[in-house]
C-alpha cells in the first residue's frame, strides 16, 4: 500500500466518528500501529513484535496520531518518546 499524500487528512477522515479506527502495518502481522476514536478522544497503540511489546496511550491529538503513523510506516520510532505509554495485555 502506498503512503498517503497527507497523513493528517487520512487520519482526520478515517477517525471522524466514535468507534472508527485505523491500523497500519510495517512488516509482520505482529508489528503495527493503530489509532481509535474513543468517544471523541483519540487512542494510539503500537505493537513492536511480541505481546510484551504492545503499548497504548490515551488522549492523543489528531496531529500526533498522524505523525506517529507516518513515522511507523517509514521505520521511525521518535514518536514513542513523545507520549506516556502503558503496556497492554490482550
Short mmCIF file of N, CA, C and O in Angstrom, two decimals:
data_model
loop_
_atom_site.label_atom_id
_atom_site.label_comp_id
_atom_site.label_asym_id
_atom_site.label_seq_id
_atom_site.Cartn_x
_atom_site.Cartn_y
_atom_site.Cartn_z
N UNK A 1 0.84 -1.18 0.00
CA UNK A 1 0.00 0.00 0.00
C UNK A 1 0.88 1.24 0.00
O UNK A 1 1.84 1.34 0.74
N UNK A 2 0.54 2.19 -0.82
CA UNK A 2 1.30 3.44 -0.89
C UNK A 2 0.94 4.33 0.30
O UNK A 2 -0.17 4.27 0.82
N UNK A 3 1.90 5.14 0.69
CA UNK A 3 1.63 6.08 1.79
C UNK A 3 0.77 7.23 1.26
O UNK A 3 0.91 7.65 0.12
N UNK A 4 -0.12 7.75 2.11
CA UNK A 4 -0.99 8.85 1.66
C UNK A 4 -0.21 10.14 1.47
O UNK A 4 0.84 10.34 2.07
N UNK A 5 -0.75 11.00 0.63
CA UNK A 5 -0.12 12.31 0.41
C UNK A 5 -0.13 13.12 1.69
O UNK A 5 0.80 13.87 1.97
N UNK A 6 -1.18 12.97 2.49
CA UNK A 6 -1.28 13.70 3.75
C UNK A 6 -1.79 12.77 4.84
O UNK A 6 -2.95 12.34 4.80
N UNK A 7 -0.94 12.46 5.78
CA UNK A 7 -1.35 11.60 6.89
C UNK A 7 -2.43 12.28 7.71
O UNK A 7 -3.36 11.63 8.18
N UNK A 8 -2.33 13.59 7.90
CA UNK A 8 -3.33 14.29 8.70
C UNK A 8 -4.71 14.20 8.04
O UNK A 8 -5.71 13.94 8.72
N UNK A 9 -4.78 14.36 6.74
CA UNK A 9 -6.06 14.25 6.04
C UNK A 9 -6.62 12.83 6.16
O UNK A 9 -7.82 12.65 6.40
N UNK A 10 -5.76 11.83 6.03
CA UNK A 10 -6.21 10.44 6.17
C UNK A 10 -6.74 10.18 7.57
O UNK A 10 -7.82 9.61 7.75
N UNK A 11 -5.99 10.59 8.58
CA UNK A 11 -6.40 10.37 9.98
C UNK A 11 -7.70 11.12 10.27
O UNK A 11 -8.63 10.55 10.86
N UNK A 12 -7.78 12.36 9.83
CA UNK A 12 -8.99 13.15 10.08
C UNK A 12 -10.22 12.50 9.44
O UNK A 12 -11.27 12.39 10.07
N UNK A 13 -10.08 12.05 8.20
CA UNK A 13 -11.24 11.47 7.51
C UNK A 13 -11.58 10.07 8.02
O UNK A 13 -12.75 9.68 8.01
N UNK A 14 -10.61 9.33 8.49
CA UNK A 14 -10.84 7.95 8.94
C UNK A 14 -11.35 7.87 10.37
O UNK A 14 -12.12 6.98 10.70
N UNK A 15 -10.96 8.80 11.21
CA UNK A 15 -11.31 8.74 12.64
C UNK A 15 -12.40 9.75 13.00
O UNK A 15 -12.42 10.29 14.10
N UNK A 16 -13.32 9.98 12.12
CA UNK A 16 -14.35 11.01 12.31
C UNK A 16 -15.35 10.69 13.41
O UNK A 16 -15.79 11.56 14.13
N UNK A 17 -15.78 9.42 13.49
CA UNK A 17 -16.85 9.05 14.42
C UNK A 17 -16.33 8.14 15.51
O UNK A 17 -15.39 7.36 15.30
N UNK A 18 -16.94 8.20 16.70
CA UNK A 18 -16.57 7.27 17.76
C UNK A 18 -16.64 5.83 17.26
O UNK A 18 -17.57 5.45 16.53
N UNK A 19 -15.64 5.07 17.58
CA UNK A 19 -15.54 3.68 17.14
C UNK A 19 -14.71 3.49 15.88
O UNK A 19 -14.29 2.39 15.58
N UNK A 20 -14.47 4.57 15.14
CA UNK A 20 -13.63 4.46 13.94
C UNK A 20 -12.19 4.17 14.35
O UNK A 20 -11.72 4.64 15.39
N UNK A 21 -11.49 3.40 13.52
CA UNK A 21 -10.10 3.07 13.82
C UNK A 21 -9.29 2.97 12.53
O UNK A 21 -9.84 2.83 11.44
N UNK A 22 -7.98 3.04 12.69
CA UNK A 22 -7.05 2.96 11.58
C UNK A 22 -5.84 2.16 12.03
O UNK A 22 -5.28 2.43 13.10
N UNK A 23 -5.47 1.16 11.25
CA UNK A 23 -4.33 0.31 11.56
C UNK A 23 -3.34 0.39 10.40
O UNK A 23 -3.74 0.29 9.24
N UNK A 24 -2.06 0.55 10.72
CA UNK A 24 -1.01 0.50 9.70
C UNK A 24 0.01 -0.55 10.12
O UNK A 24 0.31 -0.70 11.30
N UNK A 25 0.49 -1.29 9.14
CA UNK A 25 1.45 -2.36 9.41
C UNK A 25 2.71 -2.10 8.60
O UNK A 25 2.63 -1.73 7.44
N UNK A 26 3.84 -2.32 9.23
CA UNK A 26 5.11 -2.07 8.55
C UNK A 26 5.94 -3.34 8.44
O UNK A 26 7.15 -3.29 8.37
N UNK A 27 5.29 -4.47 8.45
CA UNK A 27 6.04 -5.72 8.36
C UNK A 27 5.19 -6.89 8.76
O UNK A 27 4.03 -6.98 8.38
N UNK A 28 5.74 -7.77 9.59
CA UNK A 28 4.98 -8.94 10.03
C UNK A 28 3.69 -8.53 10.75
O UNK A 28 3.57 -7.41 11.23
N UNK A 29 2.72 -9.45 10.84
CA UNK A 29 1.43 -9.13 11.46
C UNK A 29 1.53 -8.65 12.91
O UNK A 29 0.61 -7.99 13.39
N UNK A 30 2.61 -8.96 13.59
CA UNK A 30 2.74 -8.54 14.98
C UNK A 30 3.52 -7.23 15.13
O UNK A 30 3.97 -6.89 16.21
N UNK A 31 3.62 -6.48 14.04
CA UNK A 31 4.26 -5.16 14.07
C UNK A 31 3.32 -4.16 13.40
O UNK A 31 3.20 -4.12 12.18
N UNK A 32 2.64 -3.36 14.24
CA UNK A 32 1.67 -2.41 13.70
C UNK A 32 1.48 -1.26 14.67
O UNK A 32 1.84 -1.33 15.85
N UNK A 33 0.88 -0.21 14.16
CA UNK A 33 0.42 0.91 14.98
C UNK A 33 -1.03 1.13 14.62
O UNK A 33 -1.45 0.88 13.48
N UNK A 34 -1.81 1.58 15.59
CA UNK A 34 -3.22 1.81 15.32
C UNK A 34 -3.75 2.95 16.17
O UNK A 34 -3.19 3.25 17.22
N UNK A 35 -4.82 3.55 15.69
CA UNK A 35 -5.47 4.64 16.40
C UNK A 35 -6.97 4.39 16.41
O UNK A 35 -7.52 3.76 15.50
N UNK A 36 -7.63 4.90 17.44
CA UNK A 36 -9.06 4.70 17.64
C UNK A 36 -9.69 5.98 18.14
O UNK A 36 -9.11 6.68 18.98
N UNK A 37 -10.86 6.29 17.60
CA UNK A 37 -11.67 7.38 18.14
C UNK A 37 -12.52 6.76 19.24
O UNK A 37 -13.45 6.01 18.98
N UNK A 38 -12.19 7.06 20.48
CA UNK A 38 -12.91 6.52 21.63
C UNK A 38 -13.76 7.64 22.23
O UNK A 38 -13.29 8.43 23.03
N UNK A 39 -14.99 7.74 21.74
CA UNK A 39 -15.93 8.77 22.20
C UNK A 39 -15.36 10.18 22.07
O UNK A 39 -15.48 11.00 22.97
N UNK A 40 -14.72 10.44 20.92
CA UNK A 40 -14.19 11.78 20.65
C UNK A 40 -12.78 12.01 21.16
O UNK A 40 -12.21 13.06 20.90
N UNK A 41 -12.23 11.08 21.88
CA UNK A 41 -10.82 11.14 22.32
C UNK A 41 -10.05 10.12 21.50
O UNK A 41 -10.57 9.06 21.16
N UNK A 42 -8.80 10.42 21.22
CA UNK A 42 -8.03 9.54 20.35
C UNK A 42 -7.02 8.74 21.14
O UNK A 42 -6.32 9.26 22.01
N UNK A 43 -7.00 7.45 20.82
CA UNK A 43 -6.12 6.48 21.47
C UNK A 43 -5.12 6.01 20.42
O UNK A 43 -5.48 5.80 19.27
N UNK A 44 -3.88 5.84 20.85
CA UNK A 44 -2.83 5.37 19.96
C UNK A 44 -2.19 4.14 20.58
O UNK A 44 -1.93 4.13 21.79
N UNK A 45 -1.96 3.12 19.77
CA UNK A 45 -1.30 1.90 20.23
C UNK A 45 -0.22 1.52 19.23
O UNK A 45 -0.30 1.87 18.06
N UNK A 46 0.77 0.79 19.72
CA UNK A 46 1.71 0.15 18.81
C UNK A 46 2.13 -1.20 19.38
O UNK A 46 2.12 -1.41 20.59
N UNK A 47 2.40 -2.12 18.49
CA UNK A 47 2.93 -3.43 18.85
C UNK A 47 4.16 -3.65 18.00
O UNK A 47 4.10 -3.64 16.77
N UNK A 48 5.27 -3.83 18.67
CA UNK A 48 6.57 -3.93 18.01
C UNK A 48 7.14 -5.33 18.19
O UNK A 48 8.22 -5.52 18.74
N UNK A 49 6.35 -6.32 17.76
CA UNK A 49 6.79 -7.71 17.87
C UNK A 49 5.93 -8.50 18.84
O UNK A 49 4.71 -8.54 18.70
N UNK A 50 6.54 -9.05 19.84
CA UNK A 50 5.87 -9.96 20.77
C UNK A 50 4.81 -9.24 21.61
O UNK A 50 4.80 -8.02 21.71
N UNK A 51 3.89 -10.02 22.24
CA UNK A 51 2.83 -9.42 23.04
C UNK A 51 3.33 -8.49 24.16
O UNK A 51 2.64 -7.54 24.52
N UNK A 52 4.52 -8.73 24.68
CA UNK A 52 5.04 -7.85 25.74
C UNK A 52 5.57 -6.53 25.19
O UNK A 52 6.01 -5.67 25.95
N UNK A 53 5.49 -6.33 23.87
CA UNK A 53 5.89 -5.07 23.24
C UNK A 53 4.67 -4.36 22.63
O UNK A 53 4.74 -3.76 21.57
N UNK A 54 3.53 -4.47 23.33
CA UNK A 54 2.27 -3.85 22.89
C UNK A 54 1.91 -2.76 23.90
O UNK A 54 1.74 -3.05 25.08
N UNK A 55 1.79 -1.50 23.43
CA UNK A 55 1.60 -0.36 24.32
C UNK A 55 0.47 0.54 23.83
O UNK A 55 0.13 0.55 22.65
N UNK A 56 -0.06 1.33 24.77
CA UNK A 56 -1.18 2.24 24.49
C UNK A 56 -0.98 3.56 25.22
O UNK A 56 -0.46 3.61 26.34
N UNK A 57 -1.44 4.63 24.57
CA UNK A 57 -1.51 5.94 25.20
C UNK A 57 -2.85 6.57 24.83
O UNK A 57 -3.40 6.30 23.76
N UNK A 58 -3.39 7.37 25.73
CA UNK A 58 -4.72 7.95 25.55
C UNK A 58 -4.63 9.46 25.36
O UNK A 58 -3.63 10.08 25.68
N UNK A 59 -5.75 10.03 24.88
CA UNK A 59 -5.89 11.47 24.70
C UNK A 59 -4.78 12.07 23.83
O UNK A 59 -4.09 13.00 24.22
N UNK A 60 -4.64 11.52 22.66
CA UNK A 60 -3.63 11.97 21.70
C UNK A 60 -4.32 12.86 20.66
O UNK A 60 -5.43 12.58 20.23
N UNK A 61 -3.67 13.92 20.25
CA UNK A 61 -4.25 14.80 19.23
C UNK A 61 -4.21 14.12 17.86
O UNK A 61 -3.40 13.21 17.62
N UNK A 62 -5.08 14.57 16.96
CA UNK A 62 -5.06 14.03 15.60
C UNK A 62 -3.72 14.26 14.92
O UNK A 62 -3.23 13.40 14.19
N UNK A 63 -3.11 15.41 15.16
CA UNK A 63 -1.79 15.69 14.57
C UNK A 63 -0.75 14.71 15.08
O UNK A 63 0.09 14.23 14.31
N UNK A 64 -0.81 14.37 16.36
CA UNK A 64 0.14 13.40 16.93
C UNK A 64 -0.11 12.00 16.38
O UNK A 64 0.82 11.25 16.14
N UNK A 65 -1.38 11.64 16.20
CA UNK A 65 -1.71 10.35 15.60
C UNK A 65 -1.13 10.28 14.18
O UNK A 65 -0.48 9.31 13.82
N UNK A 66 -1.37 11.32 13.39
CA UNK A 66 -0.87 11.35 12.01
C UNK A 66 0.65 11.24 11.99
O UNK A 66 1.22 10.49 11.19
N UNK A 67 1.33 11.96 12.87
CA UNK A 67 2.78 11.93 12.92
C UNK A 67 3.27 10.53 13.30
O UNK A 67 4.20 10.00 12.69
N UNK A 68 2.65 9.92 14.31
CA UNK A 68 3.07 8.59 14.76
C UNK A 68 2.89 7.55 13.66
O UNK A 68 3.79 6.73 13.41
N UNK A 69 1.74 7.56 12.98
CA UNK A 69 1.50 6.56 11.94
C UNK A 69 2.44 6.76 10.76
O UNK A 69 2.94 5.79 10.18
N UNK A 70 2.71 8.00 10.42
CA UNK A 70 3.65 8.30 9.35
C UNK A 70 5.05 7.80 9.72
O UNK A 70 5.74 7.15 8.91
N UNK A 71 5.47 8.09 10.94
CA UNK A 71 6.79 7.61 11.38
C UNK A 71 6.84 6.09 11.37
O UNK A 71 7.83 5.50 10.93
N UNK A 72 5.79 5.45 11.88
CA UNK A 72 5.77 3.98 11.94
C UNK A 72 6.00 3.39 10.55
O UNK A 72 6.81 2.47 10.38
N UNK A 73 5.30 3.92 9.56
CA UNK A 73 5.40 3.37 8.21
C UNK A 73 6.77 3.62 7.58
O UNK A 73 7.20 2.85 6.74
N UNK A 74 7.46 4.66 8.01
CA UNK A 74 8.79 4.93 7.45
C UNK A 74 9.90 4.34 8.31
O UNK A 74 11.07 4.56 8.04
N UNK A 75 9.52 3.61 9.35
CA UNK A 75 10.53 2.96 10.21
C UNK A 75 10.96 3.81 11.39
O UNK A 75 11.81 3.39 12.18
N UNK A 76 10.41 5.00 11.52
CA UNK A 76 10.77 5.88 12.64
C UNK A 76 10.03 5.50 13.91
O UNK A 76 8.93 4.95 13.87
N UNK A 77 10.66 5.79 15.04
CA UNK A 77 10.03 5.49 16.32
C UNK A 77 10.19 6.66 17.31
O UNK A 77 9.95 6.52 18.49
N UNK A 78 10.55 7.84 16.80
CA UNK A 78 10.72 9.00 17.68
C UNK A 78 9.44 9.37 18.41
O UNK A 78 9.48 9.92 19.51
N UNK A 79 8.29 9.08 17.83
CA UNK A 79 7.01 9.42 18.46
C UNK A 79 6.85 8.75 19.82
O UNK A 79 6.12 9.24 20.68
N UNK A 80 7.52 7.65 20.04
CA UNK A 80 7.38 6.90 21.30
C UNK A 80 7.78 7.77 22.49
O UNK A 80 7.11 7.77 23.52
N UNK A 81 8.83 8.54 22.34
CA UNK A 81 9.31 9.37 23.46
C UNK A 81 8.38 10.55 23.75
O UNK A 81 8.47 11.16 24.80
N UNK A 82 7.46 10.84 22.84
CA UNK A 82 6.56 11.99 23.00
C UNK A 82 5.31 11.70 23.84
O UNK A 82 4.52 12.60 24.09
N UNK A 83 5.14 10.44 24.25
CA UNK A 83 3.93 10.06 24.97
C UNK A 83 4.25 9.16 26.16
O UNK A 83 5.31 8.55 26.22
N UNK A 84 3.32 9.10 27.08
CA UNK A 84 3.43 8.19 28.21
C UNK A 84 2.64 6.92 27.85
O UNK A 84 1.43 6.99 27.61
N UNK A 85 3.31 5.81 27.80
CA UNK A 85 2.74 4.55 27.33
C UNK A 85 2.49 3.61 28.50
O UNK A 85 3.23 3.61 29.47
N UNK A 86 1.47 2.77 28.33
CA UNK A 86 1.27 1.70 29.30
C UNK A 86 1.17 0.39 28.53
O UNK A 86 0.64 0.34 27.41
N UNK A 87 1.72 -0.67 29.11
CA UNK A 87 1.67 -1.97 28.42
C UNK A 87 0.25 -2.48 28.32
O UNK A 87 -0.58 -2.24 29.20
N UNK A 88 -0.02 -3.19 27.25
CA UNK A 88 -1.32 -3.83 27.04
C UNK A 88 -1.14 -5.34 27.09
O UNK A 88 -0.16 -5.86 26.62
N UNK A 89 -2.11 -6.00 27.65
CA UNK A 89 -2.14 -7.45 27.57
C UNK A 89 -3.51 -7.84 27.04
O UNK A 89 -4.54 -7.39 27.55
N UNK A 90 -3.49 -8.60 25.98
CA UNK A 90 -4.76 -8.94 25.33
C UNK A 90 -4.97 -10.44 25.44
O UNK A 90 -4.10 -11.22 25.37
#
